[in-house]
Short mmCIF file of C-alpha atoms in Angstrom, two decimals:
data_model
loop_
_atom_site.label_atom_id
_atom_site.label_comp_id
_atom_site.label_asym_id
_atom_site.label_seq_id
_atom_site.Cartn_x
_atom_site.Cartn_y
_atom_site.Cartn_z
CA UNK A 11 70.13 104.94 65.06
CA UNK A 12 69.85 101.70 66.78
CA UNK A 13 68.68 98.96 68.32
CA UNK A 14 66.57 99.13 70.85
CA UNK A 15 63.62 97.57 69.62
CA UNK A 16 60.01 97.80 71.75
CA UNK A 17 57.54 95.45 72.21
CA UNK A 18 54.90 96.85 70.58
CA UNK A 19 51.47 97.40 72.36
CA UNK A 20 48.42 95.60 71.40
CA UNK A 21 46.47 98.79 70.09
CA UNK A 22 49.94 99.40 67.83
CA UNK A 23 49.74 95.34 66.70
CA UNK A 24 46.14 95.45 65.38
CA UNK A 25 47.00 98.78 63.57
CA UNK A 26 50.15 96.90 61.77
CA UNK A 27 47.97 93.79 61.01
CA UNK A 28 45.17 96.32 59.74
CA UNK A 29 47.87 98.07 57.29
CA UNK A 30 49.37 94.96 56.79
CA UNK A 31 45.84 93.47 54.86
CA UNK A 32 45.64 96.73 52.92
CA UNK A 33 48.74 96.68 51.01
CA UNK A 34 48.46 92.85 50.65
CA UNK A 35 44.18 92.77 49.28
CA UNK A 36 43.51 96.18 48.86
CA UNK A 37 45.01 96.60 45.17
CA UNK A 38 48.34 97.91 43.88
CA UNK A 39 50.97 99.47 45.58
CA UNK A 40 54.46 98.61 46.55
CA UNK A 41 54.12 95.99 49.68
CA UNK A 42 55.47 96.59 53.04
CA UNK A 43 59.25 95.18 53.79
CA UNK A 44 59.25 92.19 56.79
CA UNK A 45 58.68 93.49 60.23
CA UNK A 46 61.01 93.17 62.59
CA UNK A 47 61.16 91.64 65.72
CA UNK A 48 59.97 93.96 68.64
CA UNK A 49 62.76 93.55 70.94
CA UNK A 50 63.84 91.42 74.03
CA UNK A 51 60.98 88.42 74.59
CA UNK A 52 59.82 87.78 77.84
CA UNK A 53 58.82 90.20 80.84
CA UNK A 54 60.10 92.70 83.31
CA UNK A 55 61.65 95.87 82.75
CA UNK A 56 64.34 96.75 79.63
CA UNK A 57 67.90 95.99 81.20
CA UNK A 58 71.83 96.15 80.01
CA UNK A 59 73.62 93.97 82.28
CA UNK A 60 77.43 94.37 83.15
CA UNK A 61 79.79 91.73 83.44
CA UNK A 62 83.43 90.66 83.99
CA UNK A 63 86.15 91.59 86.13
CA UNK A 64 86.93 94.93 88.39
CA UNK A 65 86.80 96.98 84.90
CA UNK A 66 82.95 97.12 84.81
CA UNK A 67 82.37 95.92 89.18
CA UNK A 68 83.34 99.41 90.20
CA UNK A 69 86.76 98.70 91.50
CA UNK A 70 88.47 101.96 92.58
CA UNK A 71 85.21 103.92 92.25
CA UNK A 72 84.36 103.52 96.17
CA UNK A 73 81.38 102.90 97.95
CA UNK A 74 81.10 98.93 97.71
CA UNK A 75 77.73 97.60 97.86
CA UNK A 76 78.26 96.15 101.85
CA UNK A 77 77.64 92.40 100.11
CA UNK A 78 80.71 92.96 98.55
CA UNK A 79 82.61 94.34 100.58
CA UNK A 80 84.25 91.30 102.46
CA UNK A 81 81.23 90.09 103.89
CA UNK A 82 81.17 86.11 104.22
CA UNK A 83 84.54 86.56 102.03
CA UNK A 84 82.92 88.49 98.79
CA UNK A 85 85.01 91.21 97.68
CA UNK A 86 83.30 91.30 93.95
CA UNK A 87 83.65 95.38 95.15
CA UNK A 88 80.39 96.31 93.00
CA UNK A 89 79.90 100.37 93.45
CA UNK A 90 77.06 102.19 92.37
CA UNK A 91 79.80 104.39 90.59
CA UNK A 92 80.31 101.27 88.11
CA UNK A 93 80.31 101.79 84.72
CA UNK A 94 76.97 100.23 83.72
CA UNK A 95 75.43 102.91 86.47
CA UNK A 96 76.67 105.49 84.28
CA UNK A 97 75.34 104.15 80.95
CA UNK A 98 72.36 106.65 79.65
CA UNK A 99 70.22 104.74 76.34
CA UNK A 100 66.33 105.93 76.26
CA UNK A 101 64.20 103.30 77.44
CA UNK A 102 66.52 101.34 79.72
CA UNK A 103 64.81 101.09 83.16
CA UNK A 104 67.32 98.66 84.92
CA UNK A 105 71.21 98.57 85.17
CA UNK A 106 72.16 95.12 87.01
CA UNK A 107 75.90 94.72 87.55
CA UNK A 108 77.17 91.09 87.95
CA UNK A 109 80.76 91.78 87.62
CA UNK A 110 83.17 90.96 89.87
CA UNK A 111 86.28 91.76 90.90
CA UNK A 112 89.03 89.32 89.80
CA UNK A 113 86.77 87.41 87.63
CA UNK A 114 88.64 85.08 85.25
CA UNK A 115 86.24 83.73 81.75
CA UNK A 116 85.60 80.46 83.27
CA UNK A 117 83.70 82.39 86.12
CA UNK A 118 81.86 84.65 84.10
CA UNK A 119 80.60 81.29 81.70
CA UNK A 120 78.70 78.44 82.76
CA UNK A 121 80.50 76.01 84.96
CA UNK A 122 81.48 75.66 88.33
CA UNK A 123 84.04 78.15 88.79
CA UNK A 124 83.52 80.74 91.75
CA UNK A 125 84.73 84.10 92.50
CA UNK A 126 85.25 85.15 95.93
CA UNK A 127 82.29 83.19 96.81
CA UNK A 128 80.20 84.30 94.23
CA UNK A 129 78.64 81.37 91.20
CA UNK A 130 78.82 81.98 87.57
CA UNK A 131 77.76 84.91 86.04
CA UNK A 132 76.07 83.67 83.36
CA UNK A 133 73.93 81.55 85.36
CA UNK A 134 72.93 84.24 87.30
CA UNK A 135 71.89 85.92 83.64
CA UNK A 136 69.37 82.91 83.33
CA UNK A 137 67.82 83.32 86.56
CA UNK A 138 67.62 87.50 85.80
CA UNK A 139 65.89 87.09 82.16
CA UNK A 140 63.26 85.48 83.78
CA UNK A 141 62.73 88.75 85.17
CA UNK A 142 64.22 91.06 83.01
CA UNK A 143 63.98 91.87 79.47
CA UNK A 144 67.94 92.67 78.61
CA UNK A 145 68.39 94.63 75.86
CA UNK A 146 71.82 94.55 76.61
CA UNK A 147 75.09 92.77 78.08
CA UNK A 148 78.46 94.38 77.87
CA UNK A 149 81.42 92.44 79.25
CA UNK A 150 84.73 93.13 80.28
CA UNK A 151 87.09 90.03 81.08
CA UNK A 152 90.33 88.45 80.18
CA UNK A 153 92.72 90.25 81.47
CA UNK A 154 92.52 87.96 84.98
CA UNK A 155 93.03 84.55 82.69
CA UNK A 156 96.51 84.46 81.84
CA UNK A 157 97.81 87.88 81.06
CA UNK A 158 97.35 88.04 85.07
CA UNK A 159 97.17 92.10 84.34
CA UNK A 160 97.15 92.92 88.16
CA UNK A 161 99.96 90.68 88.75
CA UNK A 162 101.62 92.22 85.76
CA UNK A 163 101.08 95.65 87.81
CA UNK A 164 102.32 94.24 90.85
CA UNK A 165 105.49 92.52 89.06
CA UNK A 166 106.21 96.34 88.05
CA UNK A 167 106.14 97.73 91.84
CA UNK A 168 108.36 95.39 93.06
CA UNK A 169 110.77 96.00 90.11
CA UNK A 170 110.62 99.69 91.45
CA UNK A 171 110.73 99.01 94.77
CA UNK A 172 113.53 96.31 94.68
CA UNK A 173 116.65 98.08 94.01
CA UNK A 174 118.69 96.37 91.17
CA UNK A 175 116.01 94.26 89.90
CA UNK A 176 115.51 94.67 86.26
CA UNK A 177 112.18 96.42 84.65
CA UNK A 178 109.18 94.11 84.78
CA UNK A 179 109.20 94.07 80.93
CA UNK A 180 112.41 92.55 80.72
CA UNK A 181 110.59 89.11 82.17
CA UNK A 182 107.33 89.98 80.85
CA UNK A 183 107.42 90.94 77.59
CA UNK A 184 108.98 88.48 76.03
CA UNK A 185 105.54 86.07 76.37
CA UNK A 186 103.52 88.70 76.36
CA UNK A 187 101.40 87.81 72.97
CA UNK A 188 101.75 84.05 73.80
CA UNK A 189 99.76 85.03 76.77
CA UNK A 190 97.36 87.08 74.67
CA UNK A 191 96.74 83.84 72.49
CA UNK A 192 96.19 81.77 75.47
CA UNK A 193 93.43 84.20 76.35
CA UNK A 194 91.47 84.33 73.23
CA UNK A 195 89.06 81.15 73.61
CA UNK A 196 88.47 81.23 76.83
CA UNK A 197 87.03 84.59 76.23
CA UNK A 198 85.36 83.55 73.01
CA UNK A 199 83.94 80.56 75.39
CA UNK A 200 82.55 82.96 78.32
CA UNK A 201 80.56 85.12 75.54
CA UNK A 202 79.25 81.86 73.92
CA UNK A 203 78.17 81.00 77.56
CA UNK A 204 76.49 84.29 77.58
CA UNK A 205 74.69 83.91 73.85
CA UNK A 206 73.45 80.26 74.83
CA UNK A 207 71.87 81.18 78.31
CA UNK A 208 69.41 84.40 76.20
CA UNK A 209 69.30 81.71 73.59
CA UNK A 210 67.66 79.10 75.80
CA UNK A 211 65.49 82.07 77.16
CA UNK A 212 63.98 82.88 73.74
CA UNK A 213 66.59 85.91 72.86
CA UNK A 214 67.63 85.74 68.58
CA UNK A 215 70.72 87.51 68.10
CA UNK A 216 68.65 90.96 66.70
CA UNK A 217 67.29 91.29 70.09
CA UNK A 218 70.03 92.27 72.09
CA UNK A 219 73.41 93.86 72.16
CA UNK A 220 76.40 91.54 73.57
CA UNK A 221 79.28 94.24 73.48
CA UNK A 222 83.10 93.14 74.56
CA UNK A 223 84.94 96.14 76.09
CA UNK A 224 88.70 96.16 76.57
CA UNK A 225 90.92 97.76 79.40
CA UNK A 226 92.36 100.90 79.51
CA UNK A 227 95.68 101.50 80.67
CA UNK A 228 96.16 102.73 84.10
CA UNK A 229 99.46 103.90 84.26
CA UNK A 230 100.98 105.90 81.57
CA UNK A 231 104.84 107.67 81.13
CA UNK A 232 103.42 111.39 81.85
CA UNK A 233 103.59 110.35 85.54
CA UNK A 234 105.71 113.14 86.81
CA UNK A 235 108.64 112.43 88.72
CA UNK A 236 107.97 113.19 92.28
CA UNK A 237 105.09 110.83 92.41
CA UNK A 238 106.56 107.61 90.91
CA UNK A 239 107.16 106.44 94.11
CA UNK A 240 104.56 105.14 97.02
CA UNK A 241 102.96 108.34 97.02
CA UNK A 242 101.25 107.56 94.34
CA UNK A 243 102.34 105.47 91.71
CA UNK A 244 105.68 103.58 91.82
CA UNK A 245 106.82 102.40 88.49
CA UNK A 246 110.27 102.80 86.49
CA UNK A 247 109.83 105.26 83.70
CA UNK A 248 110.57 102.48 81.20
CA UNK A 249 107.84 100.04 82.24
CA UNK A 250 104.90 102.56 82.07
CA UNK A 251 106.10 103.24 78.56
CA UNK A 252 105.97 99.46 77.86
CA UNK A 253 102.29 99.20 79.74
CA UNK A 254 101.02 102.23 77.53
CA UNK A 255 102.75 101.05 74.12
CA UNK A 256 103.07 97.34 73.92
CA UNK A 257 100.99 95.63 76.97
CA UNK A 258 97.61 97.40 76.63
CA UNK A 259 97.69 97.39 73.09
CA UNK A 260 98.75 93.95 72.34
CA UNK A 261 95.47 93.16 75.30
CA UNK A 262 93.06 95.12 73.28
CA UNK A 263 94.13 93.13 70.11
CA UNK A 264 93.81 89.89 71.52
CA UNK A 265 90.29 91.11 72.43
CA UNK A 266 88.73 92.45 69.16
CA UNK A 267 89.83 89.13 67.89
CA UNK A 268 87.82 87.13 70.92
CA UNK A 269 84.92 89.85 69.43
CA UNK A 270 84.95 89.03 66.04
CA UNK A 271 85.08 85.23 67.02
CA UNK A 272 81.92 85.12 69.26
CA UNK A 273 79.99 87.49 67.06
CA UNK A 274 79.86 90.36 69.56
CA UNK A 275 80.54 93.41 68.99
CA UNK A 276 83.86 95.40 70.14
CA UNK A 277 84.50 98.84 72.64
CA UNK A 278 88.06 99.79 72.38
CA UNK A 279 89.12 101.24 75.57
CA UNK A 280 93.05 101.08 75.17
CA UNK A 281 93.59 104.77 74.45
CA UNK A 282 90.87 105.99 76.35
CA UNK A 283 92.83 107.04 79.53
CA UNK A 284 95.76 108.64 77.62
CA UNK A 285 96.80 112.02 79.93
CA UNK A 286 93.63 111.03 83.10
CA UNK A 287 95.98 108.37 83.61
CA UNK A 288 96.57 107.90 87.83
CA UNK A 289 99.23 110.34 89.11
CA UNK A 290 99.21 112.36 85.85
CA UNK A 291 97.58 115.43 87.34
CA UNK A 292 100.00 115.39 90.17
CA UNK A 293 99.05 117.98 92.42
CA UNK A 294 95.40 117.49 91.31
CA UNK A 295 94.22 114.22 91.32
CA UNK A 296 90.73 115.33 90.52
CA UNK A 297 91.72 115.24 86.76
CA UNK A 298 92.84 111.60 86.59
CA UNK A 299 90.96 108.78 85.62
CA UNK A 300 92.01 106.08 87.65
CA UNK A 301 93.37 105.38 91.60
CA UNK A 302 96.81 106.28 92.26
CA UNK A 303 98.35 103.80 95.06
CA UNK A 304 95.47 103.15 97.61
CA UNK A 305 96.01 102.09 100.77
CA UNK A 306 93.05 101.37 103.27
CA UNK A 307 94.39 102.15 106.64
CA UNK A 308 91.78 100.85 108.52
CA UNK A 309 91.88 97.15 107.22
CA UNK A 310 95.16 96.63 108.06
CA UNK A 311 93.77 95.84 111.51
CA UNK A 312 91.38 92.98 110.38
CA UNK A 313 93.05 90.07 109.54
CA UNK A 314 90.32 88.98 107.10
CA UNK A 315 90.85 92.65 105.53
CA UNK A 316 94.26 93.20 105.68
CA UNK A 317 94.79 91.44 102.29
CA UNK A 318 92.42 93.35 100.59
CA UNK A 319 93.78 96.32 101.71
CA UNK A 320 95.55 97.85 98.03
CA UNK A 321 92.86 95.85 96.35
CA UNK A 322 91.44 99.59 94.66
CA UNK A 323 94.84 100.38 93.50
CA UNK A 324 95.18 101.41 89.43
CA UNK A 325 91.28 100.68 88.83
CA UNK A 326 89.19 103.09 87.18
CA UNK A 327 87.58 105.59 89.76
CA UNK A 328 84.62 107.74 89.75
CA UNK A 329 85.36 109.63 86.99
CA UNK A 330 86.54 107.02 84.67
CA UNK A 331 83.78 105.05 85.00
CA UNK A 332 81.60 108.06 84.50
CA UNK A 333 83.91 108.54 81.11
CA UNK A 334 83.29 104.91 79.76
CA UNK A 335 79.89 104.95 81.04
CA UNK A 336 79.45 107.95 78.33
CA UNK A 337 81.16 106.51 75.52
CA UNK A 338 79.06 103.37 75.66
CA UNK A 339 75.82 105.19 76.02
CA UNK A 340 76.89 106.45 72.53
CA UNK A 341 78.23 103.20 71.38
CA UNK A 342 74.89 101.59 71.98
CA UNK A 343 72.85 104.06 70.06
CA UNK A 344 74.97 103.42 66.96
CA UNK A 345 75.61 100.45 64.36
CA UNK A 346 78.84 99.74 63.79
CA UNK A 347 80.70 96.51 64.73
CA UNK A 348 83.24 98.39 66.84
CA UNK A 349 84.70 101.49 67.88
CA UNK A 350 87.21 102.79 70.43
CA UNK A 351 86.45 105.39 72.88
CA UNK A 352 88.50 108.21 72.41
CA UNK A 353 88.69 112.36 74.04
CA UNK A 354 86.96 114.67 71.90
CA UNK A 355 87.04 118.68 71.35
CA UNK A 356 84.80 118.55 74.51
CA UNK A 357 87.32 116.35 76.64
CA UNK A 358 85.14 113.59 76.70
CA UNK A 359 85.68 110.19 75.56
CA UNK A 360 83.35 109.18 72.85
CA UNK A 361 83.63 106.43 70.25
CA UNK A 362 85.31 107.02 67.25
CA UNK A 363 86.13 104.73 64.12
CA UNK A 364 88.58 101.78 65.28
CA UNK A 365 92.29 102.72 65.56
CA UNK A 366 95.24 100.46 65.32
CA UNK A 367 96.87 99.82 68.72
CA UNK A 368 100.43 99.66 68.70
#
C-alpha cells in the first residue's frame, strides 16, 4: 500500500546488514534492490499534522479547545472533532492540529503574518519536528487569500436578505477565475514553506506525505424552500446553483494546480458534500454535513464575542469532518498523486480516481 515507512530497530538493522553481506560475498544469486529509507528522521512519536484555515481547525464541529475560543483574542476555533482527529493510518500515535480559523497562505508559511494572535504555522512545524516524527502534513488553505470564500458566502446573504439586490454571482462571477489565479502562488509558496522547514529538519521528500485538500461546498440547490431563509440557510436559489457548479469547482481547480506546482499531492473535496449539504435534510439536520445558519445567543452579550457570534456558520460539522477524516485515512494508505473523495455504495465518502469539476 503505502508509505508509512518505520524506523527499523537495531536487532532488524544487523539482520539486513547480515543478509546484505550474503548476497554481496556469499556467491551467486540475484542481489538485493536499494533499501529504502526507514521513515521520518529524528525522535518522538509518528505524527500527521493539520494545517490551514477553518476547513481542517474544526470550525462548525463545536467544542473549541478554550485557547481558542476568544481567549486573549484567539478564535483559531480548533475542536477535537477536526478533521485530522478523525484520520485512522496504523502506526500514527499523534494528531497535532495547527490550523486556524481564517488563515490566509502567508500565515500558514514562514513570515510574520499572524492569525488572530496566533504566529506562523510553519514555524510552529519546526519547533514540533523536534519532537515529533511527522509522517504526515495535510493542508487546507486558499480560499481566505483572495477568493475571500466566507465573504463570498456573506455577499450571498445579503443579496437574499436585501430585497432588490441582484444575486451575488452577478458581481462575483465575473472575476471569479482571476481570483483563482491570484491564489495559486501564494499557495504554492505556503507548501514550499512547509517542504523547507522538514527539509532543514532532515525530512527527504520519501519520508513524508504533504497532501493539499480542497473545500467542499457548503451550500448546495437541494436546499428546500422553507429553509432558505434565516432559519437555516438564506440564499437565492440561483446563487447556490452557481456556489455548487462554477465557484467550488473553479476553487478546487485552482488548487490541484497549486498541488502539482509544489509537488504535493492533491484531495479533491469539491463533490464531497453533494446531498449532506447544510439545510438539505430539512427537518433532520442530523443527515447534513455542514452548519446551517448558527447563531450563538449567548455572545451577543460580550462585546469582545459578539462579532464572533455566526463565526460557525456553513463550516463542516461533526459529521463532515468525521466524513473527510475517513476518506483521507484511505487516501494516505494509497499511491496515487490525487484523488477526490466521493459517497460510495456504503454512503461514505472515499477517494475515487480524479473527476473533472465543472
Amino acid at each position: 500500500m503505502r508509505r508509512f515507512r518505520w524506523w527499523i530497530g537495531g536487532g532488524v538493522s544487523l539482520l539486513v546488514l547480515v543478509l546484505v553481506a550474503i548476497f554481496v560475498f556469499a556467491g551467486p544469486g540475484t542481489p538485493p534492490g536499494p533499501l529504502h529509507r526507514p521513515g521520518p528522521p529524528g525522535i518522538g512519536p509518528l505524527t500527521i499534522v493539520s494545517m490551514g484555515d477553518s476547513t481542517l481547525s474544526g470550525e462548525g464541529a463545536g467544542d473549541y479547545t478554550a485557547d481558542t475560543n476568544g481567549t486573549g483574542g484567539d478564535w483559531c476555533h480548533r475542536s477535537p472533532h477536526a478533521t485530522v482527529a478523525e484520520v485512522d493510518v496504523p502506526g500514527i500515535v499523534e494528531k497535532v492540529n495547527l490550523a486556524c480559523s481564517g488563515a490566509p497562505s502567508a500565515q500558514v508559511g514562514l513570515g510574520e503574518v499572524r492569525q488572530w494572535t496566533e504566529p506562523s504555522q510553519a514555524a510552529r512545524l519546526a519547533e514540533l519536528v523536534k519532537t515529533h516524527r511527522v509522517a504526515a502534513v495535510v493542508v487546507a488553505v486558499g480560499a481566505n487569500d483572495d477568493p475571500h470564500f466566507s465573504q463570498l458566502i456573506s455577499q450571498c446573504f445579503q443579496a437574499w436578505f436585501v430585497a432588490g439586490s441582484p444575486p451575488c454571482r452577478t458581481a462575483i462571477g465575473p472575476g471569479w477565475q482571476q481570483r483563482i489565479d491570484a491564489m495559486v502562488p501564494k499557495v504554492v509558496s505556503a507548501l514550499g514553506d512547509i517542504k523547507a522547514v522538514l527539509a532543514r529538519a532532515g525530512y527527504q521528500p520519501e519520508d513524508y506525505q504533504l497532501v493539499l485538500q480542497s473545500y467542499a461546498a457548503p451550500i448546495g440547490p437541494g436546499i428546500p424552500a422553507n429553509l432558505q431563509n434565516l432559519n437555516g440557510c438564506p440564499f437565492r436559489t440561483e446563487d447556490l446553483h452557481w456556489v455548487v457548479e462554477e465557484g467550488v469547482p473553479v476553487l478546487s481547480r485552482g488548487l490541484a494546480a497549486a498541488a502539482a506546482q509544489a509537488g504535493a499531492r492533491f484531495l479533491d473535496l469539491a463533490r464531497a458534500g453533494l446531498g449532506h449539504e447544510a439545510c438539505s435534510g430539512g427537518p433532520d439536520a442530523s443527515k447534513e454535513w455542514f452548519s446551517r445558519l448558527t447563531l450563538q445567543l449567548n455572545d451577543l452579550a460580550d462585546a469582545d464575542r459578539a462579532s464572533h457570534a455566526i463565526q460557525e456558520s456553513f463550516h463542516p460539522n461533526a459529521n463532515g469532518h468525521g466524513e473527510f477524516g475517513r476518506c483521507l485515512s484511505e487516501f494516505l494508505v494509497t499511491d496515487g498523486p490525487r484523488a477526490a473523495c466521493l459517497a460510495g455504495q456504503d454512503g461514505h465518502l472515499h477517494p475515487a480516481a480524479p473527476v473533472t469539476a465543472g
